[in-house]
Amino acid sequence: MRSPCPSPGDERLRSEDRGEPMATLCRPAIAVPEHVITMQQTLDLARETHAGHPQRDLVLRLIQNTGVQTRHLVQPIQETLKHPGFEVRNRIYETEAKARVPDVVRRALAHAETEPGEIDLIVYVSCTGFMMPSLTAWIINTMGFRSETRQLPIAQLGCAAGGAAINRAHDFCRAYPGSNVLIVSCEFCSLCYQPTDIGVGSLLSNGLFGDALSAAVVRGRGGTGMRLERNGSHLVPGTEDWISYAVRDTGFHFLLDKRVPGTMEMLAPVLQDLVDLHGWSVPDMDFFIVHAGGPRILDDLCRFLELPPEMFRYSRATLTERGNIASSVVFDALARLFDDGGAAEAAQGLIAGFGPGITAEVAVGSWAKNGLPAGAAPDLHELEPVGGVALSG
């Protein structure tokens, strides 16, 4: 079994054991559009729209098996089912992103008790629309962020991008101690609906994906939440075409291989390996926040990691109430943990995003208040930046 790529240096000591600064993933802010479609409405639409489809009954059964009861859409369903062209759809993406992103950004900053001027890097993740310059430029220009703020748009990691954003924020805070990173996820999956795609995988996706936005701050010092301690990435060889976009005149066409539901047999050991590398034990972990692309992902993780279903309750709640919201899943599930009172001091947890590649982005860490290990006293001394490169703020 190949181990995931560990955090830089392949050290087996945890970051706090080496006396390194911590990065804390604070409470996310979540927003969903106001237009709602239920599973029953989805099934009725599938029956009506694809009445003559030779595999219609199979599709209906697969949609029911997802367990997705409600999804939120950025447009009313009547508009969602139309296809005005790629240009118009992308214009809708940009307009809606600019209208909705500021709210989640402000709330995420408030949750982390930070101001725009204290943010050193903005990571923006989205796979459902395209802008250049990235929305990061617009955020910096309109929301009071410093002109020196770094920008890191991630557009081609799909559902894994939420985990990747957390890991790149962690890496940045380790490289530049005391820095703060803002992560923003904006996913309008409904804008990728293609009425001419009638394969079973495409029709299933039409009943699975939803729209959502999220934001969270990773603080290099202080903050309450998950203290990030180690991260890793893993690419399953030979699976590049299992989840992909075909880019055509009509926009992004989502392609889903029938082998995708079985990927946890390959990725569960990756999670196990990273936990072992950190000196922890999966059965002793306190919380798991994972991308819920579908119910089988969660069922298989329970089986392969020998964990009770309760351990994935937050991810399952996200899937049930909002569907697969791509890179925002991990933030929505984490927000539910916060809503539930958070975890106990020093509780051990794992966050994982899965997506095209097939790619896994995994992080482990412990729960802390004010970014400190249990029983630790605050360090009141300013930390020197790594490599002599200082970041203002």
Short mmCIF file of C-alpha atoms in Angstrom, two decimals:
data_model
loop_
_atom_site.label_atom_id
_atom_site.label_comp_id
_atom_site.label_asym_id
_atom_site.label_seq_id
_atom_site.Cartn_x
_atom_site.Cartn_y
_atom_site.Cartn_z
CA MET A 1 0.00 0.00 0.00
CA ARG A 2 1.44 3.36 -0.99
CA SER A 3 1.34 5.97 1.74
CA PRO A 4 0.05 9.47 1.09
CA CYS A 5 2.55 12.25 0.65
CA PRO A 6 3.21 13.46 4.21
CA SER A 7 3.74 17.00 5.30
CA PRO A 8 7.10 18.54 4.29
CA GLY A 9 10.16 16.74 5.59
CA ASP A 10 8.43 13.41 6.34
CA GLU A 11 8.95 14.07 10.07
CA ARG A 12 7.18 11.68 12.38
CA LEU A 13 7.02 14.13 15.22
CA ARG A 14 3.87 16.21 15.34
CA SER A 15 4.21 19.93 14.81
CA GLU A 16 3.52 20.81 18.43
CA ASP A 17 6.21 18.37 19.56
CA ARG A 18 8.71 20.30 17.43
CA GLY A 19 7.64 23.60 18.92
CA GLU A 20 6.37 24.88 15.56
CA PRO A 21 3.56 27.45 15.23
CA MET A 22 0.08 26.08 14.75
CA ALA A 23 -2.56 26.90 12.16
CA THR A 24 -6.18 26.75 13.32
CA LEU A 25 -9.10 26.18 10.97
CA CYS A 26 -11.83 28.38 12.43
CA ARG A 27 -15.60 28.16 12.17
CA PRO A 28 -16.81 28.27 8.54
CA ALA A 29 -19.60 30.47 7.24
CA ILE A 30 -22.10 28.77 4.91
CA ALA A 31 -24.72 30.11 2.52
CA VAL A 32 -27.13 28.35 0.19
CA PRO A 33 -29.32 29.95 -2.49
CA GLU A 34 -33.01 30.47 -1.81
CA HIS A 35 -34.41 28.17 -4.51
CA VAL A 36 -35.07 24.65 -3.19
CA ILE A 37 -35.80 21.40 -4.99
CA THR A 38 -36.85 18.28 -3.10
CA MET A 39 -36.14 14.67 -3.96
CA GLN A 40 -39.79 14.16 -4.90
CA GLN A 41 -39.65 17.09 -7.32
CA THR A 42 -36.41 15.71 -8.76
CA LEU A 43 -37.98 12.29 -9.30
CA ASP A 44 -41.09 13.82 -10.89
CA LEU A 45 -38.95 15.90 -13.26
CA ALA A 46 -36.88 12.85 -14.21
CA ARG A 47 -40.03 10.84 -14.96
CA GLU A 48 -41.49 13.64 -17.07
CA THR A 49 -38.34 14.76 -18.88
CA HIS A 50 -37.02 11.27 -19.65
CA ALA A 51 -40.23 9.30 -19.99
CA GLY A 52 -38.86 7.22 -22.85
CA HIS A 53 -35.38 6.62 -21.45
CA PRO A 54 -34.62 2.87 -21.53
CA GLN A 55 -32.96 3.03 -18.09
CA ARG A 56 -35.31 5.52 -16.47
CA ASP A 57 -36.33 3.19 -13.64
CA LEU A 58 -32.67 2.53 -12.81
CA VAL A 59 -31.96 6.27 -12.72
CA LEU A 60 -34.95 6.89 -10.44
CA ARG A 61 -33.79 4.15 -8.11
CA LEU A 62 -30.23 5.54 -8.03
CA ILE A 63 -31.49 9.04 -7.23
CA GLN A 64 -33.62 7.68 -4.40
CA ASN A 65 -30.63 5.78 -3.03
CA THR A 66 -28.59 8.99 -2.70
CA GLY A 67 -30.71 10.01 0.28
CA VAL A 68 -30.57 13.64 -0.86
CA GLN A 69 -33.84 15.14 0.36
CA THR A 70 -33.31 18.79 -0.55
CA ARG A 71 -30.94 20.84 -2.68
CA HIS A 72 -30.54 24.57 -3.18
CA LEU A 73 -30.28 26.17 -6.63
CA VAL A 74 -29.01 29.59 -7.64
CA GLN A 75 -31.92 29.94 -10.12
CA PRO A 76 -35.53 28.68 -10.06
CA ILE A 77 -35.80 25.16 -11.44
CA GLN A 78 -37.55 26.41 -14.60
CA GLU A 79 -34.52 28.58 -15.41
CA THR A 80 -32.04 25.88 -14.36
CA LEU A 81 -33.47 23.46 -16.93
CA LYS A 82 -32.91 25.95 -19.76
CA HIS A 83 -29.59 26.29 -21.53
CA PRO A 84 -29.04 29.87 -22.72
CA GLY A 85 -25.43 29.10 -23.75
CA PHE A 86 -22.08 28.91 -22.04
CA GLU A 87 -21.48 32.67 -22.18
CA VAL A 88 -24.75 33.52 -20.47
CA ARG A 89 -24.29 30.82 -17.84
CA ASN A 90 -20.81 32.02 -16.99
CA ARG A 91 -22.13 35.58 -16.72
CA ILE A 92 -24.72 34.30 -14.23
CA TYR A 93 -21.92 32.59 -12.32
CA GLU A 94 -19.93 35.82 -12.04
CA THR A 95 -22.96 37.95 -11.11
CA GLU A 96 -24.20 35.54 -8.45
CA ALA A 97 -20.71 35.00 -7.02
CA LYS A 98 -20.17 38.73 -6.58
CA ALA A 99 -23.60 39.11 -5.00
CA ARG A 100 -23.25 36.22 -2.54
CA VAL A 101 -19.56 35.79 -1.66
CA PRO A 102 -19.18 38.98 0.46
CA ASP A 103 -21.66 37.73 3.06
CA VAL A 104 -19.84 34.46 3.75
CA VAL A 105 -16.49 36.25 3.77
CA ARG A 106 -17.64 38.78 6.38
CA ARG A 107 -19.15 36.08 8.57
CA ALA A 108 -16.05 33.87 8.33
CA LEU A 109 -13.83 36.79 9.32
CA ALA A 110 -16.13 37.51 12.27
CA HIS A 111 -16.05 33.86 13.37
CA ALA A 112 -12.25 33.99 13.38
CA GLU A 113 -12.13 37.45 14.98
CA THR A 114 -10.05 38.78 12.10
CA GLU A 115 -10.24 41.79 9.79
CA PRO A 116 -9.58 41.97 6.04
CA GLY A 117 -6.29 43.74 6.66
CA GLU A 118 -5.06 40.79 8.71
CA ILE A 119 -5.44 38.28 5.86
CA ASP A 120 -2.23 37.39 4.00
CA LEU A 121 -3.54 34.90 1.45
CA ILE A 122 -6.93 34.26 -0.15
CA VAL A 123 -7.57 30.78 -1.54
CA TYR A 124 -10.59 30.70 -3.86
CA VAL A 125 -11.94 27.34 -4.97
CA SER A 126 -14.62 26.67 -7.56
CA CYS A 127 -15.16 24.23 -10.42
CA THR A 128 -18.50 25.50 -11.73
CA GLY A 129 -17.57 28.76 -13.47
CA PHE A 130 -14.56 30.63 -14.77
CA MET A 131 -13.20 34.13 -14.22
CA MET A 132 -9.88 35.76 -15.07
CA PRO A 133 -8.75 37.62 -13.11
CA SER A 134 -10.01 35.33 -10.38
CA LEU A 135 -12.71 36.45 -7.99
CA THR A 136 -9.84 36.92 -5.51
CA ALA A 137 -8.93 40.17 -7.30
CA TRP A 138 -12.49 41.45 -6.99
CA ILE A 139 -12.62 40.47 -3.30
CA ILE A 140 -9.37 42.31 -2.58
CA ASN A 141 -10.48 45.41 -4.47
CA THR A 142 -13.97 45.68 -2.98
CA MET A 143 -13.77 44.30 0.57
CA GLY A 144 -10.89 46.13 2.19
CA PHE A 145 -8.11 43.58 1.80
CA ARG A 146 -4.53 44.78 1.38
CA SER A 147 -3.09 45.05 -2.12
CA GLU A 148 -0.25 42.78 -0.94
CA THR A 149 -2.65 39.93 -0.20
CA ARG A 150 -1.56 36.76 -1.99
CA GLN A 151 -4.02 35.04 -4.34
CA LEU A 152 -4.40 31.32 -4.93
CA PRO A 153 -7.32 30.33 -7.19
CA ILE A 154 -7.94 26.57 -7.45
CA ALA A 155 -10.21 25.68 -10.35
CA GLN A 156 -9.47 22.14 -11.48
CA LEU A 157 -9.55 19.91 -8.40
CA GLY A 158 -13.32 19.59 -8.30
CA CYS A 159 -14.73 18.24 -5.05
CA ALA A 160 -11.22 17.66 -3.64
CA ALA A 161 -10.52 21.40 -3.71
CA GLY A 162 -12.03 22.03 -0.27
CA GLY A 163 -9.48 19.72 1.33
CA ALA A 164 -6.72 21.08 -0.91
CA ALA A 165 -7.52 24.66 0.14
CA ILE A 166 -7.22 23.70 3.81
CA ASN A 167 -3.91 21.96 3.18
CA ARG A 168 -2.41 24.82 1.17
CA ALA A 169 -3.51 27.25 3.89
CA HIS A 170 -1.79 25.01 6.45
CA ASP A 171 1.39 24.92 4.34
CA PHE A 172 1.36 28.71 4.01
CA CYS A 173 0.96 29.24 7.75
CA ARG A 174 3.87 26.91 8.40
CA ALA A 175 6.05 28.74 5.87
CA TYR A 176 5.04 32.17 7.21
CA PRO A 177 4.31 31.79 10.94
CA GLY A 178 1.58 34.03 12.27
CA SER A 179 -0.06 34.53 8.87
CA ASN A 180 -3.81 34.26 8.28
CA VAL A 181 -5.47 32.66 5.27
CA LEU A 182 -9.03 33.15 4.01
CA ILE A 183 -10.58 30.25 2.09
CA VAL A 184 -13.61 30.89 -0.12
CA SER A 185 -15.59 28.18 -1.91
CA CYS A 186 -18.27 29.05 -4.48
CA GLU A 187 -20.04 26.19 -6.21
CA PHE A 188 -23.05 26.67 -8.49
CA CYS A 189 -23.28 23.10 -9.75
CA SER A 190 -26.71 23.71 -11.27
CA LEU A 191 -25.10 25.98 -13.88
CA CYS A 192 -23.44 22.86 -15.30
CA TYR A 193 -26.75 21.13 -16.10
CA GLN A 194 -26.69 19.81 -19.66
CA PRO A 195 -30.11 18.77 -21.02
CA THR A 196 -28.54 16.72 -23.84
CA ASP A 197 -26.50 14.51 -21.47
CA ILE A 198 -28.75 11.52 -20.84
CA GLY A 199 -26.28 8.86 -19.73
CA VAL A 200 -27.06 7.18 -16.41
CA GLY A 201 -24.13 8.93 -14.69
CA SER A 202 -25.23 12.35 -15.93
CA LEU A 203 -28.85 11.83 -14.93
CA LEU A 204 -27.78 10.64 -11.49
CA SER A 205 -25.62 13.76 -11.12
CA ASN A 206 -28.64 15.91 -11.97
CA GLY A 207 -30.30 14.55 -8.84
CA LEU A 208 -27.22 14.71 -6.62
CA PHE A 209 -25.45 18.07 -6.92
CA GLY A 210 -26.50 21.28 -5.23
CA ASP A 211 -25.31 24.88 -4.96
CA ALA A 212 -23.59 26.46 -1.96
CA LEU A 213 -20.96 28.95 -0.85
CA SER A 214 -18.64 28.81 2.13
CA ALA A 215 -15.70 30.61 3.67
CA ALA A 216 -13.34 29.93 6.56
CA VAL A 217 -10.22 31.47 8.05
CA VAL A 218 -7.08 29.53 8.93
CA ARG A 219 -5.35 31.52 11.64
CA GLY A 220 -1.60 31.22 12.11
CA ARG A 221 -1.97 32.17 15.75
CA GLY A 222 -4.99 31.97 18.05
CA GLY A 223 -8.49 30.98 17.03
CA THR A 224 -10.82 28.18 18.08
CA GLY A 225 -11.33 25.13 15.91
CA MET A 226 -9.27 22.36 14.37
CA ARG A 227 -5.56 22.86 14.95
CA LEU A 228 -4.01 21.57 11.72
CA GLU A 229 -1.00 19.35 12.41
CA ARG A 230 -0.29 17.25 9.32
CA ASN A 231 -1.60 17.01 5.78
CA GLY A 232 -1.13 14.75 2.80
CA SER A 233 -2.23 14.20 -0.79
CA HIS A 234 -2.72 11.03 -2.77
CA LEU A 235 -3.46 10.39 -6.44
CA VAL A 236 -4.80 6.97 -7.42
CA PRO A 237 -2.82 6.01 -10.57
CA GLY A 238 -4.73 5.36 -13.75
CA THR A 239 -8.00 7.02 -12.73
CA GLU A 240 -7.74 10.36 -14.53
CA ASP A 241 -10.83 9.74 -16.65
CA TRP A 242 -13.08 8.52 -13.84
CA ILE A 243 -14.29 12.03 -12.91
CA SER A 244 -13.81 14.73 -15.51
CA TYR A 245 -15.21 17.65 -17.47
CA ALA A 246 -15.58 17.60 -21.22
CA VAL A 247 -15.36 21.27 -22.27
CA ARG A 248 -17.62 21.83 -25.28
CA ASP A 249 -19.41 24.70 -26.97
CA THR A 250 -22.21 24.36 -24.42
CA GLY A 251 -19.85 24.50 -21.44
CA PHE A 252 -18.76 21.94 -18.87
CA HIS A 253 -20.11 18.41 -19.32
CA PHE A 254 -19.64 16.31 -16.18
CA LEU A 255 -18.39 12.77 -16.84
CA LEU A 256 -18.68 10.15 -14.11
CA ASP A 257 -17.33 6.62 -14.48
CA LYS A 258 -19.35 3.77 -12.98
CA ARG A 259 -16.25 2.72 -10.99
CA VAL A 260 -16.21 5.93 -8.92
CA PRO A 261 -18.51 4.67 -6.12
CA GLY A 262 -15.92 2.03 -5.27
CA THR A 263 -12.98 4.39 -4.79
CA MET A 264 -13.03 4.27 -0.99
CA GLU A 265 -11.53 0.80 -1.12
CA MET A 266 -8.44 2.53 -2.53
CA LEU A 267 -8.63 5.74 -0.48
CA ALA A 268 -9.57 4.49 2.98
CA PRO A 269 -6.01 3.10 3.43
CA VAL A 270 -4.68 6.55 2.53
CA LEU A 271 -6.58 8.06 5.45
CA GLN A 272 -5.37 5.21 7.67
CA ASP A 273 -1.76 5.76 6.61
CA LEU A 274 -1.77 9.49 7.40
CA VAL A 275 -3.29 8.88 10.85
CA ASP A 276 -0.68 6.18 11.54
CA LEU A 277 2.11 8.46 10.32
CA HIS A 278 0.95 11.04 12.84
CA GLY A 279 1.18 8.52 15.66
CA TRP A 280 -2.57 8.27 16.17
CA SER A 281 -5.07 5.43 15.76
CA VAL A 282 -8.21 5.59 13.60
CA PRO A 283 -10.43 3.83 16.21
CA ASP A 284 -9.40 6.45 18.77
CA MET A 285 -10.23 9.46 16.58
CA ASP A 286 -13.00 11.75 17.80
CA PHE A 287 -14.39 13.31 14.61
CA PHE A 288 -14.28 12.86 10.84
CA ILE A 289 -15.21 15.56 8.33
CA VAL A 290 -15.13 14.04 4.84
CA HIS A 291 -16.45 14.87 1.40
CA ALA A 292 -19.81 13.16 0.96
CA GLY A 293 -20.02 12.73 -2.78
CA GLY A 294 -22.66 10.06 -2.28
CA PRO A 295 -23.89 7.70 0.42
CA ARG A 296 -21.62 4.84 -0.60
CA ILE A 297 -18.52 6.91 0.22
CA LEU A 298 -19.66 7.16 3.82
CA ASP A 299 -20.87 3.56 3.99
CA ASP A 300 -17.57 2.25 2.61
CA LEU A 301 -15.49 4.40 4.95
CA CYS A 302 -17.40 2.90 7.86
CA ARG A 303 -16.64 -0.57 6.53
CA PHE A 304 -12.98 -0.17 5.54
CA LEU A 305 -11.99 1.93 8.56
CA GLU A 306 -14.19 -0.14 10.89
CA LEU A 307 -16.00 2.91 12.24
CA PRO A 308 -19.64 3.32 13.33
CA PRO A 309 -21.91 5.41 11.04
CA GLU A 310 -22.19 8.03 13.80
CA MET A 311 -18.64 9.15 13.06
CA PHE A 312 -19.77 10.55 9.69
CA ARG A 313 -23.05 12.10 10.84
CA TYR A 314 -22.11 15.67 9.88
CA SER A 315 -21.07 14.72 6.35
CA ARG A 316 -24.23 12.64 5.93
CA ALA A 317 -26.39 15.54 7.12
CA THR A 318 -24.79 17.77 4.49
CA LEU A 319 -25.51 15.20 1.78
CA THR A 320 -29.11 14.74 2.93
CA GLU A 321 -30.00 18.41 3.26
CA ARG A 322 -27.88 20.00 0.52
CA GLY A 323 -26.68 17.25 -1.80
CA ASN A 324 -23.15 17.08 -3.13
CA ILE A 325 -22.03 20.73 -2.96
CA ALA A 326 -18.56 19.98 -4.34
CA SER A 327 -15.69 21.78 -2.59
CA SER A 328 -18.05 23.27 0.00
CA VAL A 329 -19.01 19.89 1.51
CA VAL A 330 -16.15 19.74 4.02
CA PHE A 331 -16.87 23.29 5.21
CA ASP A 332 -20.59 22.66 5.57
CA ALA A 333 -19.95 19.47 7.53
CA LEU A 334 -17.39 21.23 9.73
CA ALA A 335 -19.87 24.05 10.38
CA ARG A 336 -22.33 21.43 11.63
CA LEU A 337 -19.72 20.21 14.12
CA PHE A 338 -19.39 23.80 15.37
CA ASP A 339 -23.20 24.12 15.53
CA ASP A 340 -23.20 20.99 17.68
CA GLY A 341 -20.94 22.68 20.23
CA GLY A 342 -17.60 21.78 18.64
CA ALA A 343 -15.35 19.01 19.86
CA ALA A 344 -13.76 18.46 23.26
CA GLU A 345 -10.43 20.11 23.98
CA ALA A 346 -7.62 18.16 22.25
CA ALA A 347 -10.10 15.91 20.42
CA GLN A 348 -8.43 14.24 17.45
CA GLY A 349 -9.97 14.71 14.02
CA LEU A 350 -9.55 14.24 10.28
CA ILE A 351 -10.74 16.23 7.25
CA ALA A 352 -10.68 14.71 3.76
CA GLY A 353 -11.73 15.87 0.33
CA PHE A 354 -12.03 13.51 -2.64
CA GLY A 355 -12.24 14.43 -6.29
CA PRO A 356 -10.95 14.09 -9.85
CA GLY A 357 -7.67 12.37 -10.30
CA ILE A 358 -8.81 10.31 -8.33
CA THR A 359 -7.37 12.64 -5.67
CA ALA A 360 -7.56 12.67 -1.88
CA GLU A 361 -6.54 15.72 0.20
CA VAL A 362 -6.35 14.82 3.88
CA ALA A 363 -5.54 16.72 7.09
CA VAL A 364 -5.35 15.63 10.71
CA GLY A 365 -5.34 17.78 13.80
CA SER A 366 -6.77 18.35 17.26
CA TRP A 367 -9.42 20.65 18.62
CA ALA A 368 -8.15 23.71 20.44
CA LYS A 369 -9.35 26.99 21.83
CA ASN A 370 -7.22 30.02 20.95
CA GLY A 371 -5.07 27.75 18.80
CA LEU A 372 -3.33 26.19 21.80
CA PRO A 373 -2.79 22.56 22.80
CA ALA A 374 -4.61 21.53 25.96
CA GLY A 375 -2.93 23.04 29.02
CA ALA A 376 -0.57 25.26 27.01
CA ALA A 377 -0.01 28.90 27.81
CA PRO A 378 -0.15 31.60 25.11
CA ASP A 379 3.14 32.57 23.50
CA LEU A 380 3.23 36.33 23.76
CA HIS A 381 6.42 36.69 21.75
CA GLU A 382 6.28 37.59 18.09
CA LEU A 383 7.35 34.66 15.90
CA GLU A 384 10.04 35.27 13.30
CA PRO A 385 9.01 34.49 9.71
CA VAL A 386 10.61 31.53 8.00
CA GLY A 387 13.39 32.42 5.59
CA GLY A 388 13.45 36.04 6.69
CA VAL A 389 10.38 36.93 4.60
CA ALA A 390 7.99 39.06 6.61
CA LEU A 391 4.29 39.42 5.93
CA SER A 392 2.52 42.55 7.06
CA GLY A 393 -0.73 42.31 8.98
#
